Tab-separated table of C-alpha atoms and ligand atoms in Angstrom:
chain	number	residue	atom	x	y	z
T	3	MET	CA	114.295	103.002	125.482
T	4	LYS	CA	118.022	101.364	125.196
T	5	VAL	CA	120.362	103.261	127.272
T	6	LEU	CA	124.793	103.116	126.648
T	7	VAL	CA	125.910	103.323	129.908
T	8	ILE	CA	129.902	103.983	129.957
T	9	ASN	CA	132.495	104.081	132.675
T	10	CYS	CA	135.768	105.426	131.432
T	11	GLY	CA	138.572	104.902	133.281
T	12	SER	CA	142.129	106.309	132.364
T	13	SER	CA	142.841	103.263	130.406
T	14	SER	CA	139.532	101.221	130.138
T	15	LEU	CA	136.422	101.726	129.417
T	16	LYS	CA	133.227	99.384	130.692
T	17	TYR	CA	129.970	99.587	129.158
T	18	GLN	CA	126.516	98.130	129.085
T	19	LEU	CA	123.505	98.830	126.715
T	20	ILE	CA	120.581	98.119	129.316
T	21	ASP	CA	116.837	98.026	127.796
T	22	SER	CA	114.937	100.726	130.173
T	23	VAL	CA	111.680	99.045	130.387
T	24	SER	CA	112.568	95.363	131.343
T	25	GLU	CA	116.149	96.323	133.272
T	26	ILE	CA	117.801	93.750	131.535
T	27	ALA	CA	121.572	94.204	130.159
T	28	LEU	CA	121.286	93.324	126.576
T	29	ALA	CA	125.229	93.401	125.795
T	30	VAL	CA	128.047	94.244	128.794
T	31	GLY	CA	131.762	94.574	127.782
T	32	ILE	CA	134.952	96.270	128.400
T	33	CYS	CA	137.830	97.649	126.368
T	34	GLU	CA	140.863	97.593	128.077
T	35	ARG	CA	144.807	98.910	127.735
T	36	ILE	CA	143.757	101.424	125.513
T	37	GLY	CA	146.915	103.656	124.293
T	38	GLN	CA	149.044	100.964	125.653
T	39	GLY	CA	149.552	99.345	122.265
T	40	ILE	CA	147.370	95.972	121.810
T	41	SER	CA	144.303	96.522	123.331
T	42	CYS	CA	141.052	94.120	123.882
T	43	LEU	CA	137.518	94.669	123.256
T	44	LYS	CA	135.359	91.846	125.696
T	45	HIS	CA	131.707	91.892	124.162
T	46	THR	CA	129.035	89.691	125.747
T	47	PRO	CA	125.464	89.897	124.280
T	48	ASN	CA	122.564	88.677	126.344
T	49	GLY	CA	122.461	85.119	126.601
T	50	GLY	CA	125.824	84.878	123.996
T	51	GLU	CA	128.895	83.537	124.011
T	52	LYS	CA	131.745	86.015	124.824
T	53	VAL	CA	133.830	87.577	121.998
T	54	VAL	CA	137.252	88.756	122.619
T	55	ILE	CA	139.043	91.202	119.977
T	56	GLU	CA	142.591	92.116	120.244
T	57	THR	CA	143.339	94.948	118.360
T	58	PRO	CA	145.136	98.345	118.889
T	59	MET	CA	142.878	101.215	119.973
T	60	GLU	CA	145.003	104.192	120.359
T	61	ASN	CA	142.231	106.353	122.450
T	62	HIS	CA	139.001	106.246	124.075
T	63	GLU	CA	137.342	107.594	120.551
T	64	VAL	CA	138.683	104.721	118.633
T	65	ALA	CA	137.460	102.205	121.679
T	66	ILE	CA	134.333	103.778	121.867
T	67	LYS	CA	133.571	103.633	117.828
T	68	MET	CA	134.667	99.465	118.545
T	69	VAL	CA	132.095	99.093	121.275
T	70	LEU	CA	129.409	100.471	118.978
T	71	ASP	CA	130.597	98.463	115.954
T	72	ALA	CA	130.354	95.639	118.258
T	73	LEU	CA	126.807	96.418	119.431
T	74	THR	CA	125.522	96.582	115.882
T	75	ASP	CA	127.768	93.882	114.379
T	76	LYS	CA	125.874	91.211	112.271
T	77	ASN	CA	127.048	88.409	114.538
T	78	HIS	CA	127.103	89.299	118.065
T	79	GLY	CA	125.472	92.464	117.936
T	80	VAL	CA	122.439	93.484	119.576
T	81	ILE	CA	120.978	96.197	117.690
T	82	LYS	CA	120.088	96.782	113.928
T	83	SER	CA	121.712	100.336	113.967
T	84	LEU	CA	122.688	102.996	116.369
T	85	GLU	CA	119.513	104.797	116.464
T	86	GLU	CA	118.135	102.450	118.324
T	87	ILE	CA	120.213	103.932	121.100
T	88	GLY	CA	117.971	106.517	122.972
T	89	ALA	CA	120.528	107.679	125.543
T	90	VAL	CA	124.016	107.453	127.038
T	91	GLY	CA	124.645	107.366	130.335
T	92	HIS	CA	128.187	108.159	131.708
T	93	ARG	CA	129.339	107.324	135.008
T	94	VAL	CA	131.526	110.609	136.312
T	95	VAL	CA	133.385	110.260	139.362
T	96	HIS	CA	133.678	113.866	140.703
T	97	GLY	CA	131.017	116.373	140.730
T	98	GLY	CA	132.912	118.406	143.795
T	99	GLU	CA	130.181	121.060	145.253
T	100	LYS	CA	128.532	121.848	141.895
T	101	PHE	CA	126.538	118.705	141.024
T	102	ALA	CA	124.163	117.216	143.812
T	103	THR	CA	122.508	115.040	141.119
T	104	SER	CA	122.417	113.640	137.974
T	105	THR	CA	122.428	116.142	135.104
T	106	ILE	CA	121.477	116.608	131.313
T	107	ILE	CA	125.300	117.268	129.488
T	108	THR	CA	125.407	120.622	127.747
T	109	ASP	CA	128.574	122.402	126.885
T	110	GLU	CA	128.134	124.097	130.240
T	111	VAL	CA	128.122	120.937	132.069
T	112	ILE	CA	131.309	119.460	130.248
T	113	GLN	CA	133.483	122.910	131.647
T	114	ALA	CA	131.963	122.343	135.147
T	115	ILE	CA	133.525	118.791	135.075
T	116	GLU	CA	136.574	119.962	133.826
T	117	ASP	CA	136.647	122.836	136.450
T	118	CYS	CA	136.666	119.681	139.007
T	119	ASN	CA	139.312	118.058	137.293
T	120	ASP	CA	141.486	118.972	139.871
T	121	LEU	CA	139.924	117.023	142.393
T	122	ALA	CA	139.887	113.665	140.448
T	123	PRO	CA	143.016	113.891	138.309
T	124	LEU	CA	143.227	110.365	137.267
T	125	HIS	CA	139.278	110.106	136.854
T	126	ASN	CA	137.686	113.003	135.499
T	127	PRO	CA	139.736	113.648	132.653
T	128	ALA	CA	138.995	110.325	131.560
T	129	ASN	CA	135.054	110.516	131.899
T	130	LEU	CA	135.280	113.768	129.812
T	131	ILE	CA	136.796	111.746	126.822
T	132	GLY	CA	134.378	109.149	127.035
T	133	ILE	CA	131.745	112.164	127.097
T	134	ARG	CA	133.122	113.790	123.857
T	135	ALA	CA	134.011	110.880	121.905
T	136	CYS	CA	130.340	109.590	122.450
T	137	ALA	CA	129.194	113.231	121.465
T	138	ASN	CA	131.192	112.769	118.232
T	139	LEU	CA	130.410	109.522	117.360
T	140	ILE	CA	126.483	109.372	118.245
T	141	LYS	CA	125.583	112.908	117.355
T	142	GLY	CA	122.122	114.083	119.065
T	143	VAL	CA	121.429	111.184	121.244
T	144	PRO	CA	120.988	112.838	124.799
T	145	MET	CA	123.707	111.974	127.201
T	146	VAL	CA	123.383	112.380	131.255
T	147	ALA	CA	126.133	112.536	133.652
T	148	VAL	CA	125.991	110.534	136.725
T	149	PHE	CA	128.497	111.606	139.686
T	150	ASP	CA	130.000	109.240	142.088
T	151	THR	CA	130.043	112.000	144.462
T	152	ALA	CA	126.446	113.189	143.831
T	153	PHE	CA	124.726	111.719	146.699
T	154	HIS	CA	126.733	112.803	149.642
T	155	GLN	CA	126.283	116.367	149.015
T	156	THR	CA	123.466	116.269	151.436
T	157	MET	CA	126.109	115.563	154.316
T	158	PRO	CA	125.889	118.358	156.791
T	159	ALA	CA	128.875	120.603	157.443
T	160	LYS	CA	129.742	118.975	160.745
T	161	ALA	CA	130.404	115.489	159.129
T	162	TYR	CA	132.129	116.850	155.598
T	163	LEU	CA	134.749	119.408	157.214
T	164	TYR	CA	138.214	118.680	158.360
T	165	GLY	CA	140.103	120.398	161.325
T	166	ILE	CA	142.019	121.966	159.334
T	167	PRO	CA	142.347	126.009	158.693
T	168	HIS	CA	139.113	127.276	156.818
T	169	GLU	CA	141.093	128.890	154.160
T	170	TYR	CA	141.856	125.445	152.553
T	171	TYR	CA	138.053	124.660	152.132
T	172	ASP	CA	137.351	128.516	150.947
T	173	LYS	CA	140.596	128.558	148.689
T	174	TYR	CA	140.398	124.858	147.341
T	175	LYS	CA	137.169	123.338	148.687
T	176	ILE	CA	139.013	120.778	150.656
T	177	ARG	CA	136.415	118.724	152.453
T	178	LYS	CA	135.074	115.246	152.229
T	179	TYR	CA	133.133	114.341	149.144
T	180	GLY	CA	132.684	110.761	149.175
T	181	PHE	CA	132.383	108.285	146.497
T	182	HIS	CA	130.437	105.013	145.411
T	183	GLY	CA	127.033	107.386	145.917
T	184	THR	CA	125.510	105.717	143.017
T	185	SER	CA	126.011	102.310	144.707
T	186	HIS	CA	124.849	103.670	148.301
T	187	SER	CA	121.655	105.457	146.664
T	188	PHE	CA	120.649	101.934	144.783
T	189	VAL	CA	121.293	100.194	147.845
T	190	SER	CA	119.629	102.301	150.307
T	191	LYS	CA	116.496	102.768	148.375
T	192	ARG	CA	116.521	99.026	147.757
T	193	ALA	CA	117.153	97.823	151.352
T	194	ALA	CA	114.436	99.812	152.864
T	195	GLU	CA	112.086	98.191	150.390
T	196	PHE	CA	112.998	94.552	151.028
T	197	ALA	CA	112.865	95.263	154.435
T	198	GLY	CA	109.500	96.382	154.024
T	199	ILE	CA	110.131	100.079	155.659
T	200	ASP	CA	109.781	103.620	154.452
T	201	ILE	CA	112.933	105.137	153.128
T	202	ASN	CA	111.976	108.553	154.293
T	203	ASN	CA	111.878	107.514	157.837
T	204	SER	CA	114.591	105.184	157.666
T	205	LYS	CA	118.629	104.430	159.315
T	206	ILE	CA	120.008	102.485	156.746
T	207	ILE	CA	123.797	101.975	157.060
T	208	VAL	CA	125.091	100.767	153.864
T	209	CYS	CA	128.337	98.828	153.917
T	210	HIS	CA	129.846	98.711	150.021
T	211	LEU	CA	133.070	96.404	150.268
T	212	GLY	CA	134.676	96.042	147.251
T	213	ASN	CA	138.275	96.201	146.544
T	214	GLY	CA	137.512	100.153	146.888
T	215	ALA	CA	135.163	99.793	150.158
T	216	SER	CA	133.277	102.912	151.517
T	217	ILE	CA	130.366	102.978	154.167
T	218	THR	CA	127.615	105.349	154.372
T	219	ALA	CA	125.030	106.635	156.776
T	220	VAL	CA	121.957	107.058	155.065
T	221	LEU	CA	118.857	108.850	156.994
T	222	ASN	CA	115.416	108.786	155.450
T	223	GLY	CA	116.916	108.346	152.074
T	224	LYS	CA	120.054	110.962	152.441
T	225	SER	CA	123.508	110.743	152.847
T	226	ILE	CA	124.155	111.893	156.143
T	227	ASP	CA	128.125	110.836	156.328
T	228	THR	CA	130.422	108.394	154.239
T	229	SER	CA	133.725	106.757	155.282
T	230	MET	CA	135.519	107.942	152.136
T	231	GLY	CA	136.434	111.631	151.934
T	232	PHE	CA	138.502	114.155	150.235
T	233	THR	CA	140.014	111.381	148.118
T	234	PRO	CA	139.113	107.755	147.784
T	235	LEU	CA	142.080	106.715	149.768
T	236	ALA	CA	140.290	107.780	153.231
T	237	GLY	CA	138.427	105.493	155.552
T	238	LEU	CA	138.561	101.788	155.638
T	239	VAL	CA	141.535	99.249	155.089
T	240	MET	CA	140.507	98.502	151.406
T	241	GLY	CA	142.481	96.019	148.776
T	242	THR	CA	145.175	97.803	148.491
T	243	ARG	CA	144.842	101.378	149.993
T	244	SER	CA	145.547	102.087	153.301
T	245	GLY	CA	142.413	103.914	154.532
T	246	ASN	CA	142.874	106.498	157.381
T	247	ILE	CA	146.139	106.852	159.096
T	248	ASP	CA	147.836	109.084	161.507
T	249	PRO	CA	149.088	111.919	158.602
T	250	SER	CA	152.540	112.334	160.437
T	251	ILE	CA	153.099	108.810	159.215
T	252	ILE	CA	153.802	110.446	155.950
T	253	GLU	CA	156.642	112.372	156.891
T	254	PHE	CA	157.848	109.572	158.865
T	255	ILE	CA	158.515	107.543	156.086
T	256	ALA	CA	159.738	110.201	153.726
T	257	LYS	CA	162.376	110.988	155.844
T	258	LYS	CA	163.476	107.148	156.897
T	259	GLU	CA	163.010	105.805	153.471
T	260	ASN	CA	164.249	108.982	151.589
T	261	LYS	CA	160.455	108.888	149.426
T	262	ASN	CA	158.913	111.960	147.865
T	263	ILE	CA	155.458	112.530	148.201
T	264	ASP	CA	154.357	110.653	144.882
T	265	GLN	CA	156.197	107.641	146.155
T	266	ILE	CA	154.431	107.615	149.674
T	267	MET	CA	151.334	108.226	147.735
T	268	ASN	CA	151.611	105.407	145.191
T	269	LEU	CA	152.831	103.139	148.474
T	270	LEU	CA	149.248	104.432	150.250
T	271	ASN	CA	146.752	103.744	147.344
T	272	LYS	CA	148.692	100.677	145.464
T	273	GLU	CA	150.519	98.631	147.922
T	274	SER	CA	148.974	98.916	151.378
T	275	GLY	CA	145.455	97.728	152.605
T	276	VAL	CA	145.074	94.292	152.819
T	277	GLN	CA	147.893	93.468	150.344
T	278	GLY	CA	150.123	95.076	152.244
T	279	MET	CA	149.271	94.039	155.989
T	280	SER	CA	149.191	90.297	154.517
T	281	ASP	CA	152.044	90.170	151.708
T	282	VAL	CA	149.202	87.717	150.063
T	283	SER	CA	147.063	89.546	148.030
T	284	SER	CA	144.136	92.466	147.764
T	285	ASP	CA	141.508	90.025	147.113
T	286	PHE	CA	139.676	88.296	149.731
T	287	ARG	CA	139.599	84.723	147.908
T	288	ASP	CA	143.025	84.835	148.306
T	289	ILE	CA	143.182	85.974	151.901
T	290	ASN	CA	140.573	83.426	152.863
T	291	ASP	CA	142.655	80.685	151.150
T	292	ALA	CA	145.872	81.866	153.159
T	293	MET	CA	144.149	81.970	156.708
T	294	ASP	CA	142.971	78.322	155.885
T	295	ASN	CA	146.324	77.236	155.523
T	296	GLY	CA	147.048	79.116	158.635
T	297	ASN	CA	148.761	82.193	157.325
T	298	GLU	CA	148.943	84.587	160.320
T	299	MET	CA	149.543	87.914	158.608
T	300	ALA	CA	146.484	87.129	156.368
T	301	ARG	CA	144.531	86.718	159.483
T	302	THR	CA	145.482	89.496	160.810
T	303	ALA	CA	144.773	91.746	157.848
T	304	PHE	CA	141.442	90.135	157.877
T	305	ASP	CA	140.903	91.029	161.454
T	306	VAL	CA	142.294	94.466	160.741
T	307	PHE	CA	139.532	94.794	157.669
T	308	VAL	CA	136.409	93.363	159.759
T	309	TYR	CA	137.304	95.737	163.068
T	310	ARG	CA	137.538	98.957	161.154
T	311	VAL	CA	133.750	97.919	159.377
T	312	ALA	CA	132.462	97.254	162.909
T	313	LYS	CA	133.842	100.529	163.857
T	314	CYS	CA	132.676	102.726	161.381
T	315	ILE	CA	129.373	100.907	161.721
T	316	GLY	CA	129.408	101.778	165.574
T	317	GLY	CA	130.387	105.545	164.769
T	318	TYR	CA	127.021	105.582	162.337
T	319	VAL	CA	124.918	103.897	164.756
T	320	ALA	CA	125.805	106.957	166.727
T	321	ALA	CA	125.813	109.514	164.146
T	322	MET	CA	121.775	108.657	163.265
T	323	ASN	CA	121.160	107.353	167.077
T	324	GLY	CA	119.778	103.873	165.830
T	325	VAL	CA	120.031	101.913	162.601
T	326	ASP	CA	117.041	99.959	160.995
T	327	VAL	CA	119.113	98.022	158.455
T	328	ILE	CA	122.895	97.282	157.608
T	329	ALA	CA	123.288	96.151	154.056
T	330	PHE	CA	126.268	94.610	152.629
T	331	THR	CA	126.962	94.836	149.009
T	332	ALA	CA	129.922	94.989	146.196
T	333	GLY	CA	132.354	91.790	145.985
T	334	VAL	CA	133.353	91.306	149.159
T	335	GLY	CA	130.308	92.393	150.715
T	336	GLU	CA	128.057	90.067	148.652
T	337	ASN	CA	130.535	87.198	148.284
T	338	ASP	CA	132.469	86.726	151.738
T	339	HIS	CA	130.353	85.313	154.211
T	340	LYS	CA	133.463	85.204	156.820
T	341	VAL	CA	133.516	89.154	156.734
T	342	ARG	CA	129.985	88.934	157.098
T	343	GLU	CA	129.826	87.008	160.191
T	344	ASP	CA	132.897	88.284	161.781
T	345	VAL	CA	131.299	92.238	161.338
T	346	CYS	CA	128.185	90.866	162.628
T	347	GLN	CA	129.866	89.653	165.943
T	348	TYR	CA	130.570	93.068	166.979
T	349	LEU	CA	127.248	94.046	166.600
T	350	GLY	CA	125.865	92.338	169.506
T	351	TYR	CA	124.652	95.633	171.176
T	352	LEU	CA	122.193	95.954	168.301
T	353	GLY	CA	120.662	92.788	168.688
T	354	VAL	CA	121.757	91.087	165.544
T	355	THR	CA	121.366	87.545	165.684
T	356	ILE	CA	122.342	86.316	162.020
T	357	ASP	CA	121.512	82.853	160.368
T	358	LEU	CA	124.705	81.174	159.439
T	359	GLU	CA	123.388	79.152	156.775
T	360	LYS	CA	121.384	82.055	155.246
T	361	ASN	CA	125.012	83.900	155.321
T	362	MET	CA	126.574	81.108	153.088
T	363	THR	CA	124.311	82.744	150.104
T	364	ARG	CA	126.344	84.841	147.559
T	365	SER	CA	125.314	87.809	145.886
T	366	LYS	CA	121.543	87.749	146.128
T	367	GLU	CA	119.090	89.737	148.099
T	368	ILE	CA	118.552	87.991	151.375
T	369	MET	CA	117.651	88.793	154.855
T	370	LEU	CA	120.470	87.482	156.985
T	371	THR	CA	119.006	88.289	160.555
T	372	THR	CA	116.504	85.976	162.074
T	373	PRO	CA	113.056	87.309	163.445
T	374	GLU	CA	114.006	87.952	166.691
T	375	SER	CA	117.161	90.195	165.900
T	376	THR	CA	116.068	93.857	166.489
T	377	THR	CA	118.296	94.930	163.532
T	378	LYS	CA	117.881	93.686	160.126
T	379	VAL	CA	121.090	92.860	158.134
T	380	CYS	CA	120.659	91.880	154.403
T	381	ILE	CA	122.881	91.023	151.532
T	382	MET	CA	122.174	93.673	148.852
T	383	PRO	CA	123.655	93.477	145.608
T	384	THR	CA	124.489	96.523	143.764
T	385	ASN	CA	124.128	97.500	140.169
T	386	GLU	CA	125.695	100.795	139.441
T	387	GLU	CA	125.178	100.295	135.810
T	388	LEU	CA	121.399	99.707	136.390
T	389	ALA	CA	121.290	102.751	138.743
T	390	ILE	CA	122.901	105.037	136.281
T	391	ALA	CA	120.121	103.806	133.302
T	392	ARG	CA	117.616	104.534	135.241
T	393	GLU	CA	119.015	108.243	136.211
T	394	THR	CA	119.571	108.741	132.624
T	395	VAL	CA	115.607	107.820	131.818
T	396	GLY	CA	114.435	109.666	135.122
T	397	LEU	CA	116.162	113.006	133.895
T	398	LEU	CA	115.106	112.486	129.982
G	409	ADP	P1	135.875	97.189	142.353
G	409	ADP	O1	134.344	97.636	141.778
G	409	ADP	O2	136.080	98.207	143.462
G	409	ADP	O3	137.077	96.593	141.737
G	409	ADP	P2	134.280	94.631	143.382
G	409	ADP	O4	132.933	95.123	144.116
G	409	ADP	O5	134.146	94.213	142.122
G	409	ADP	O6	135.539	95.862	142.999
G	409	ADP	O7	134.733	93.540	144.254
G	409	ADP	C1	136.144	92.768	144.041
G	409	ADP	C2	136.678	92.100	145.264
G	409	ADP	O8	135.673	91.216	145.620
G	409	ADP	C3	138.101	91.321	145.091
G	409	ADP	O9	138.799	91.788	144.812
G	409	ADP	C4	137.594	90.270	146.000
G	409	ADP	O10	138.495	90.619	147.255
G	409	ADP	C5	135.942	90.363	146.380
G	409	ADP	N1	135.441	88.799	145.811
G	409	ADP	C6	135.177	88.744	144.987
G	409	ADP	N2	134.580	87.188	144.766
G	409	ADP	C7	134.631	86.779	145.981
G	409	ADP	C8	134.558	85.833	146.813
G	409	ADP	N3	133.674	84.831	146.077
G	409	ADP	N4	134.890	85.303	148.157
G	409	ADP	C9	135.181	86.583	148.413
G	409	ADP	N5	135.888	87.488	148.155
G	409	ADP	C10	135.304	87.960	146.875
């Protein structure tokens, strides 16, 4: 079956058409700047040249129409007709407490996703626009919603409740939800296979370190704790997000700088993290270059990032009373050898020793630890689109 995987953001739409048997992406692409004047579709057929089309796309329905045209185009298309699309898998950011697994999309499911809009006001409405647009344009094709939060619904209350009055959980469901669930699930399963251990009897820590970053403790295949929280702002220091801070800092800055709550949330989401700390960039390639040139602020930002990752791993070792495998994934985790090396320097108490030559590998499945190492550490590339396609086919 050919599965169209759609990931709708507020002004962008990423897609892949995946053959579920060979698991090959027949085409990948992105529509950018939707609803912002001149939009752009970048479409790459498997084994072919990238095609770039600049044209206004006033909304996501127009964008999806462009994607379907590109997929069936005589020159750069990969299918003859839309009838070849057997199913559509949608990434949905927030499923609240309603969705602990992926689900076939029905009118009731659309309503339930809409009920979670409050919890992810930037993401869920965009995801719903994508779902409705596909329903209009490829009528009758089954669609599945795959939630970023679902994998973490197995967390116990002691992990997900905050130390605030219970009425806020009762009234508004304020709790830890966690994100990147599709990636944490995919990577933990594959890491167990790769390490030759039974996922149902395993302790795995997945470090998804990208622009957004989160770490999950996966005990016997289930998420028992994760570093992001009520929103993806919590936890680690990230590209531009602050991660956990003392909440009183918000009041202090508000008073000193005469900023309102929206301005401060913008500061914490978009101007903080390694970008804000270094004044260089949110991108670890730039941070590494700056460090090589002796930039002390970049060095400090890098060290803070690594220290927080190491402390989070330590917390999850305590939560699971041990760990069998630690897996690095996503842009930074798969590519930045220095981050991995420095994190592993904190893991001597786990008997971790890594092979520095193997650690130079980028974006490939590889065991980094030496045979003597009592805990295994690996690079495990994530593939959220493939995970969504698998979930979609599995449900149908
Ligand atoms: P997201 O999906 O959260 O936007 P990604 O997982 O794609 O992020 O990660 C993007 C980040 O990966 C970049 O911002 C950069 O910091 C990091 N990255 C990508 N390639 C490299 C590299 N070769 N070396 C170091 N860091 C890299």
